[in-house]
Tab-separated table of C-alpha atoms in Angstrom:
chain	number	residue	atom	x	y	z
A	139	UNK	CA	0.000	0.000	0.000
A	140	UNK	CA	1.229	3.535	-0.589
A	141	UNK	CA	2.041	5.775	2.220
A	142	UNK	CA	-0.822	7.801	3.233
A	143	UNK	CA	0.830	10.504	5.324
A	144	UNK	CA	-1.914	12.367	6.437
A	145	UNK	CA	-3.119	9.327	8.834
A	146	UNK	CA	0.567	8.546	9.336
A	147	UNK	CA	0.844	11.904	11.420
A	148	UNK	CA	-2.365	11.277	12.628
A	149	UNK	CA	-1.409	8.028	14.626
A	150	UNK	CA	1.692	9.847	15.753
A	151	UNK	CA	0.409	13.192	17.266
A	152	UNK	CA	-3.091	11.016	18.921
A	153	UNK	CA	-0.137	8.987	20.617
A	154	UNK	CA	1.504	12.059	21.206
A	155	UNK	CA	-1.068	13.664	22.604
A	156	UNK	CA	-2.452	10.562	24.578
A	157	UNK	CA	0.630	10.343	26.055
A	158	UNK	CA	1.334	14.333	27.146
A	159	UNK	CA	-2.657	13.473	28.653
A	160	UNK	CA	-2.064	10.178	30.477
A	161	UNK	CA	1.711	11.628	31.958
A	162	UNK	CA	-0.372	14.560	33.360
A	163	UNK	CA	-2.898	12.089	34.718
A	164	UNK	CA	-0.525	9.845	36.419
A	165	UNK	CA	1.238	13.332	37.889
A	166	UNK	CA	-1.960	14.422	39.297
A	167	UNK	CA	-2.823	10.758	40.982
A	168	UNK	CA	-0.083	10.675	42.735
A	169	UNK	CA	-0.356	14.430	43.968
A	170	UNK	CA	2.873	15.999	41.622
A	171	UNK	CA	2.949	18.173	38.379
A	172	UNK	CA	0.988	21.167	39.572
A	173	UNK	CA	2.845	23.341	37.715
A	174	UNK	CA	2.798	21.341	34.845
A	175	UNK	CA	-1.153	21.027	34.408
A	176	UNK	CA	-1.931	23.628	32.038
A	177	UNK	CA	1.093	23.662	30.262
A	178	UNK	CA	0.265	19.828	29.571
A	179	UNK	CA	-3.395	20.854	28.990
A	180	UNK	CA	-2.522	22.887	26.251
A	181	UNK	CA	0.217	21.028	25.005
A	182	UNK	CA	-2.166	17.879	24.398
A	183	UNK	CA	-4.949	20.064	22.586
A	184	UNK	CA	-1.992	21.544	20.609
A	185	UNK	CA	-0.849	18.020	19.049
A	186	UNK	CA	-4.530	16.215	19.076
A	187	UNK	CA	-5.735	19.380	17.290
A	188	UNK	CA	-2.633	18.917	14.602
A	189	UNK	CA	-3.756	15.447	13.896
A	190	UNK	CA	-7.193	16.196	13.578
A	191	UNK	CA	-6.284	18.891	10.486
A	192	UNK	CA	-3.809	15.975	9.310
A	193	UNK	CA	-6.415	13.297	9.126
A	194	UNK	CA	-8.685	15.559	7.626
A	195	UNK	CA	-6.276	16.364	4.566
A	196	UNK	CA	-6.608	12.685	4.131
A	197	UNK	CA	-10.034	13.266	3.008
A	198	UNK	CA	-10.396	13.734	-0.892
A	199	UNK	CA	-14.193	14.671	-0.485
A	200	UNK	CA	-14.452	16.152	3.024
A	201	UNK	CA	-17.435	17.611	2.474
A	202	UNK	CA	-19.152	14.315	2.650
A	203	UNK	CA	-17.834	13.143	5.818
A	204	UNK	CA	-20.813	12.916	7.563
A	205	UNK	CA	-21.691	9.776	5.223
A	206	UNK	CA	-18.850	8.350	7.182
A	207	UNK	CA	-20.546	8.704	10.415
A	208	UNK	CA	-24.122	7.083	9.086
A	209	UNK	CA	-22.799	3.808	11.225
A	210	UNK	CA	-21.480	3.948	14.333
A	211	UNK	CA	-19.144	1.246	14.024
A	212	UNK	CA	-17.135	2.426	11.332
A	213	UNK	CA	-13.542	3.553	11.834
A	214	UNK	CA	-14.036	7.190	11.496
A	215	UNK	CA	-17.193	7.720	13.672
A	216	UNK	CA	-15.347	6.105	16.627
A	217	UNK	CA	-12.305	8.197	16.282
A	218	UNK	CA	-14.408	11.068	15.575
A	219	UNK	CA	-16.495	10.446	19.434
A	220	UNK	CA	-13.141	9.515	20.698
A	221	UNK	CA	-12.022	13.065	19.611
A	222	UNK	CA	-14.785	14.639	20.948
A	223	UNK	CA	-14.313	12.832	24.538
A	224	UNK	CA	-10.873	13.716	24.784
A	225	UNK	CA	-11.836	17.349	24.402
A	226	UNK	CA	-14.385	16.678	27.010
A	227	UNK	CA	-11.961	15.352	29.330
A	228	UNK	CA	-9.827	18.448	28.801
A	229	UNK	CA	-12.002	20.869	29.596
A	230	UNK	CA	-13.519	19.221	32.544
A	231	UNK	CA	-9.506	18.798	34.057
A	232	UNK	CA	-8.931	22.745	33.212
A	233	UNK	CA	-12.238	23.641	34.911
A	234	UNK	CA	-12.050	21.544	38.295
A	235	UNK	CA	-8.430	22.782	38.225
A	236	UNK	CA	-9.331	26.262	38.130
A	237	UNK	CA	-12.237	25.596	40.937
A	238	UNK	CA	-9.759	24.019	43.208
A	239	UNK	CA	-8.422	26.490	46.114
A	240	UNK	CA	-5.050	25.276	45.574
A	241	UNK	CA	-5.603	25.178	42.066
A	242	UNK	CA	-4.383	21.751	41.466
A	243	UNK	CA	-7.178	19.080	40.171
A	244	UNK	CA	-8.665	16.610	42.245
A	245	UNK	CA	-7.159	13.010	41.820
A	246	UNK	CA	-10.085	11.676	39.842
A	247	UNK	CA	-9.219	14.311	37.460
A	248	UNK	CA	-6.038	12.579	36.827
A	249	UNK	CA	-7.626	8.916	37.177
A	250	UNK	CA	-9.809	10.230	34.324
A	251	UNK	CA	-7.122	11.730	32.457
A	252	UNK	CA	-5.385	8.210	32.086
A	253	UNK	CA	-8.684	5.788	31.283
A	254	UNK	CA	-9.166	8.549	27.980
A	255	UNK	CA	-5.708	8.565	27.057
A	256	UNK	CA	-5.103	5.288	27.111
A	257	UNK	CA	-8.483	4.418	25.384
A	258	UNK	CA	-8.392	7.269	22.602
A	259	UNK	CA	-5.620	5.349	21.449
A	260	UNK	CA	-6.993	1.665	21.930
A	261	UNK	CA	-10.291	3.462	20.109
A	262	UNK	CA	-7.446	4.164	16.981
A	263	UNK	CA	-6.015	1.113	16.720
A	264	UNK	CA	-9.187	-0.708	16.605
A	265	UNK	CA	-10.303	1.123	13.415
A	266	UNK	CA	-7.251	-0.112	11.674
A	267	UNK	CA	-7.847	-4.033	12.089
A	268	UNK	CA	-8.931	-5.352	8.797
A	269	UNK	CA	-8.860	-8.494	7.989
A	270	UNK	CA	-8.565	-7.882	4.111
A	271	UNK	CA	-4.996	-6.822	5.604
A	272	UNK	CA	-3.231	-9.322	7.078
A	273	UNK	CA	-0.150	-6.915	8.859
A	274	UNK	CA	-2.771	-4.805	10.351
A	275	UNK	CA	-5.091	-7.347	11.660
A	276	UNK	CA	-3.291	-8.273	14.989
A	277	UNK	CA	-4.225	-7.521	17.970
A	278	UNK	CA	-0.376	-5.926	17.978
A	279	UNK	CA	-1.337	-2.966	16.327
A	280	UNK	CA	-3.201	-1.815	19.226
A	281	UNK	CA	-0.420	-2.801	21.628
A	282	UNK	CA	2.434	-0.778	19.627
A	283	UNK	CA	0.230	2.727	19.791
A	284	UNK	CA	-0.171	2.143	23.832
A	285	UNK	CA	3.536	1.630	23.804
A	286	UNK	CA	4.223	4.016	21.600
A	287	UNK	CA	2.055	6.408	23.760
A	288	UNK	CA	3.648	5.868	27.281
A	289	UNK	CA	6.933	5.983	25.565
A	290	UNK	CA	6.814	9.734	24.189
A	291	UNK	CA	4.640	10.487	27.682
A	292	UNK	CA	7.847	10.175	29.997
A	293	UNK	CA	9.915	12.153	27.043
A	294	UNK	CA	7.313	14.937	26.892
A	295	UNK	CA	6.932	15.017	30.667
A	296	UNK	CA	10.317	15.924	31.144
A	297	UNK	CA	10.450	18.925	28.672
A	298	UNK	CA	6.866	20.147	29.749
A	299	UNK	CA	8.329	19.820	33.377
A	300	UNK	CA	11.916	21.815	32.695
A	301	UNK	CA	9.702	24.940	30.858
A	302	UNK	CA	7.677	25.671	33.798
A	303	UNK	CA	10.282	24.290	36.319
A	304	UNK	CA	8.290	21.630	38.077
A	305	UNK	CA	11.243	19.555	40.029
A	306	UNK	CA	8.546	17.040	41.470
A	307	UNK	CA	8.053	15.502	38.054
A	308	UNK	CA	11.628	14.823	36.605
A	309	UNK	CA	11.876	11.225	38.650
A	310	UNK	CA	8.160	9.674	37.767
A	311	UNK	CA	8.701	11.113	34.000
A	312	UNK	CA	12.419	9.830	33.763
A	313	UNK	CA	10.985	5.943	34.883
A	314	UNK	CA	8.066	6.120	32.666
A	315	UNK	CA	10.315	7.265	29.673
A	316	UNK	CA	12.687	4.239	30.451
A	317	UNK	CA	9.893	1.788	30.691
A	318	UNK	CA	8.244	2.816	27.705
A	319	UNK	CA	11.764	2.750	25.077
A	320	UNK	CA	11.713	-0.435	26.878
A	321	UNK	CA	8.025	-1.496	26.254
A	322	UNK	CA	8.593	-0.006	22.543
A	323	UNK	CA	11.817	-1.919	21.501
A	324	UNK	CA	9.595	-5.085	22.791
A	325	UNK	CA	6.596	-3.797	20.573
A	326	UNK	CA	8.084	-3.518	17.943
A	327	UNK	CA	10.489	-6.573	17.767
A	328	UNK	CA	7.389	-8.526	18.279
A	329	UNK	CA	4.991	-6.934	15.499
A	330	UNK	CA	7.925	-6.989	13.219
A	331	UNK	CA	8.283	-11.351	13.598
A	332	UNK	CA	4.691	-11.391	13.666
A	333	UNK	CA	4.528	-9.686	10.146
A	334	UNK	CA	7.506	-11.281	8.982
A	335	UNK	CA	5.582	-15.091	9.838
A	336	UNK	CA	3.157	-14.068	7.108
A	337	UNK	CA	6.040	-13.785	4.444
A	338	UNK	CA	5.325	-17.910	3.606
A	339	UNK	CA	1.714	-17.248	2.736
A	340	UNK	CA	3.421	-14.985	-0.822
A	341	UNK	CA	6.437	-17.346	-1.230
A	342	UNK	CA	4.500	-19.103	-4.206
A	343	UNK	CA	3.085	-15.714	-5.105
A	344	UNK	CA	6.681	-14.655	-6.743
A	345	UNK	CA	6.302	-10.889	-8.767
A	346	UNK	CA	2.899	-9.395	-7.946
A	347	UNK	CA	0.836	-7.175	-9.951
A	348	UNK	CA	-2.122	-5.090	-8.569
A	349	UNK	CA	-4.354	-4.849	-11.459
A	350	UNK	CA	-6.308	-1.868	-9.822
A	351	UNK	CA	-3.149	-0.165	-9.810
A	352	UNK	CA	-1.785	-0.334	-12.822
A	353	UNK	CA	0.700	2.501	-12.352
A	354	UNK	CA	2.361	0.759	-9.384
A	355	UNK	CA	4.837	-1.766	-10.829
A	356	UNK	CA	5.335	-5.614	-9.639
A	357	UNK	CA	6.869	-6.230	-6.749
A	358	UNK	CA	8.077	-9.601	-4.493
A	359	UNK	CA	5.436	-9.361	-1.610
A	360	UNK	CA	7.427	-11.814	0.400
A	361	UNK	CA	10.525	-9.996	0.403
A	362	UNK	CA	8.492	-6.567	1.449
A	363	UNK	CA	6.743	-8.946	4.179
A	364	UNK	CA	9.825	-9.982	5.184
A	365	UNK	CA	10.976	-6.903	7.695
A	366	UNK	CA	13.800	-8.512	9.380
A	367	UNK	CA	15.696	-9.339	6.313
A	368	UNK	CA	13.689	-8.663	3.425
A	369	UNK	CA	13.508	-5.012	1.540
A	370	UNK	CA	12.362	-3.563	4.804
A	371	UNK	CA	15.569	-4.732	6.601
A	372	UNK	CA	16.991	-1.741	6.944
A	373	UNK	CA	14.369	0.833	8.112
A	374	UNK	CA	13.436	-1.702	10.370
A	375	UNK	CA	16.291	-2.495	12.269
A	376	UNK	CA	18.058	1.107	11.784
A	377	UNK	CA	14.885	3.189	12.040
A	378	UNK	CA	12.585	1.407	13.947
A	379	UNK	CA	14.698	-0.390	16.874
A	380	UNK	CA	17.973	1.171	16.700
A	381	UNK	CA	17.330	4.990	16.340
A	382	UNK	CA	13.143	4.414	17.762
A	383	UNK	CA	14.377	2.201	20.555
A	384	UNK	CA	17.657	1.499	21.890
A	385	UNK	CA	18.808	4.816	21.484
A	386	UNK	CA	16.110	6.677	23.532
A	387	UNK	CA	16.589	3.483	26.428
A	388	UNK	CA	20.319	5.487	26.311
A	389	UNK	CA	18.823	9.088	26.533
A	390	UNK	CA	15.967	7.759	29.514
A	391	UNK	CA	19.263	5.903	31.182
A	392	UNK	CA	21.405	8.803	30.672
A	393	UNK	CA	18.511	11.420	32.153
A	394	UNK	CA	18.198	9.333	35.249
A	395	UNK	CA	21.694	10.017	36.222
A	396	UNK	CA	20.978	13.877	35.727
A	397	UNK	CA	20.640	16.485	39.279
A	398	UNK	CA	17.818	18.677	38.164
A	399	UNK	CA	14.924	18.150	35.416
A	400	UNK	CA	16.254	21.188	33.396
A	401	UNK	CA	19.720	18.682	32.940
A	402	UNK	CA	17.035	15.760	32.283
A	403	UNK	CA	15.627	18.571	28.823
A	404	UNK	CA	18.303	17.870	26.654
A	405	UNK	CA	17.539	14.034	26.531
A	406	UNK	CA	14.267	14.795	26.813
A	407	UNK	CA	14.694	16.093	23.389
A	408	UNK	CA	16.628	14.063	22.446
A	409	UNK	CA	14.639	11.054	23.379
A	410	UNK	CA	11.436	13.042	21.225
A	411	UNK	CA	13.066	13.561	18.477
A	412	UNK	CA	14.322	9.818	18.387
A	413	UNK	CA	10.514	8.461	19.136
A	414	UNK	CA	9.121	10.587	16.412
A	415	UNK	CA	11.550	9.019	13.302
A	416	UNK	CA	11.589	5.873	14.973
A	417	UNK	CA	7.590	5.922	15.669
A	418	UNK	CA	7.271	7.231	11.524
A	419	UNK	CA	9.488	4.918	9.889
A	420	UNK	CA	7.479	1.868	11.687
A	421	UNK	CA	4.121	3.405	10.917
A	422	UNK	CA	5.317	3.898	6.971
A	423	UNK	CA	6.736	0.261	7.493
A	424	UNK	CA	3.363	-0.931	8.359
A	425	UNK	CA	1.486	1.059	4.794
A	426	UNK	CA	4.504	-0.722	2.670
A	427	UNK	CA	3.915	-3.974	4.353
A	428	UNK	CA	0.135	-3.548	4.357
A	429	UNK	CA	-0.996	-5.871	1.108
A	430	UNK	CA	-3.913	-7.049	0.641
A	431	UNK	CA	-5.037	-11.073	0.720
A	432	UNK	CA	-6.205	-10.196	-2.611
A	433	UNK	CA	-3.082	-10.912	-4.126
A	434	UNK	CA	-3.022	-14.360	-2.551
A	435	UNK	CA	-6.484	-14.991	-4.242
């Protein structure tokens, strides 16, 4: 399948902004982040808002959209409500902050802040398993995005945390970042073996050609299936686990051994910057990989 970039950024910034949602949560359970709350707030409408527009582009007729949300099953409708809840959720946390005398929310707040984080991006993943796609259809999908969302959480804590100076966060945000490279790398490694298992189904498929795209020229599907030595060998190993997940376990390692969370920031950055080409070149991974069991039929 050919990239389609618009829902390529839209995966990343929902994880993105799942993740900046569910760190603030987990702050506010446990009674830290104060300062961090709005700042957080913000940050997470900032990046769900940029993959709303980016999902949108991916729209060649978005004036009919709403014939999208005639069934309330489909894909788009429950990303769509999931949206909307998210938004909810946002503005209920800035408004019982802003009530609170000390102005820091109450705990449920944060309770709530993790349940809708975690499930706007279970509510994602769902609408990609199709079983006309064998790569996507996995149960694996699902479990990558909530890795891939408590893994830039911890990285994004720490840089929200150093801007407004909120020491109480740097040693929670620092674990979490660990644990998710760690939960990433694992992720990955697995959904990659997993795709790379379906490779015999095209072995006696040889040179494919899609006649409904008859631009696209013939290609060996079990080579492309093939991550972990096939055509995708590369990306996958240099992209996905090297620079997407060992090298952030490094930065989250490294940032533990700093004093203050300002000298946590630059691996904080580091450690984004990392997560967002390794998180990319597994998502565009997943569109090259994604072929349909039409060409086995």
């Amino acid at each position: 399948m050919e990239l389609h970039w618009p829902l390529i950024l839209f995966t990343f910034f929902v994880c993105l902004a799942s993740g900046i949602l569910f760190a603030q949560g987990l702050l506010t359970t446990l009674g830290k982040g104060k300062k961090m709350q709005t700042a957080s707030l913000a940050a997470s409408l900032a990046t769900l808002a940029i993959g709303g527009i980016a999902v949108f582009l991916h729209l060649q007729h978005w004036e009919r959209i709403f014939n999208g949300f005639g069934h309330i099953t489909s894909g788009i409708t429950l990303e769509f409500i999931g949206c909307v809840v998210f938004f909810i959720a946002l503005v209920i946390f800035f408004l019982m902050m802003r009530r609170s005398e000390t102005g820091e929310a109450p705990k449920w707040c944060g309770i709530m802040a993790m349940v809708v984080g975690v499930a706007m991006v279970v509510v994602m993943g769902d609408s990609y398993l199709m079983p006309a796609l064998p790569a996507w259809n996995t149960p694996l999908l699902i479990v990558f995005y909530v890795c891939n969302m408590i893994f830039m959480s911890g990285f994004a804590g720490i840089i929200i945390a150093a801007f407004v100076g909120e020491e109480d966060a740097k040693e929670l945000m620092v674990k979490i970042a660990l644990i998710g490279s760690v939960l990433e790398v694992i992720a990955v490694l697995a959904y990659g073996f997993v795709v790379t298992s379906q490779a015999g189904a095209y072995t006696d498929l040889g040179m494919y050609f899609d006649p409904t795209l008859p631009d696209v020229a013939m290609v060996d599907v079990a080579a492309i299936i093939n991550v972990m030595s096939g055509d995708m060998a590369l990306p996958f190993w240099l992209g996905s686990i090297v620079v997407g997940g060992i090298a952030p376990i490094a930065l989250a390692f490294l940032a533990t051994k700093a004093k203050d969370v300002k000298g946590a920031m630059p691996y904080a950055i580091g450690g984004i910057v990392c997560a967002t080409i390794g998180g990319i070149c597994w998502r565009c991974i997943l569109y090259v990989v994604a072929i349909s069991v039409f060409a086995v039929f």
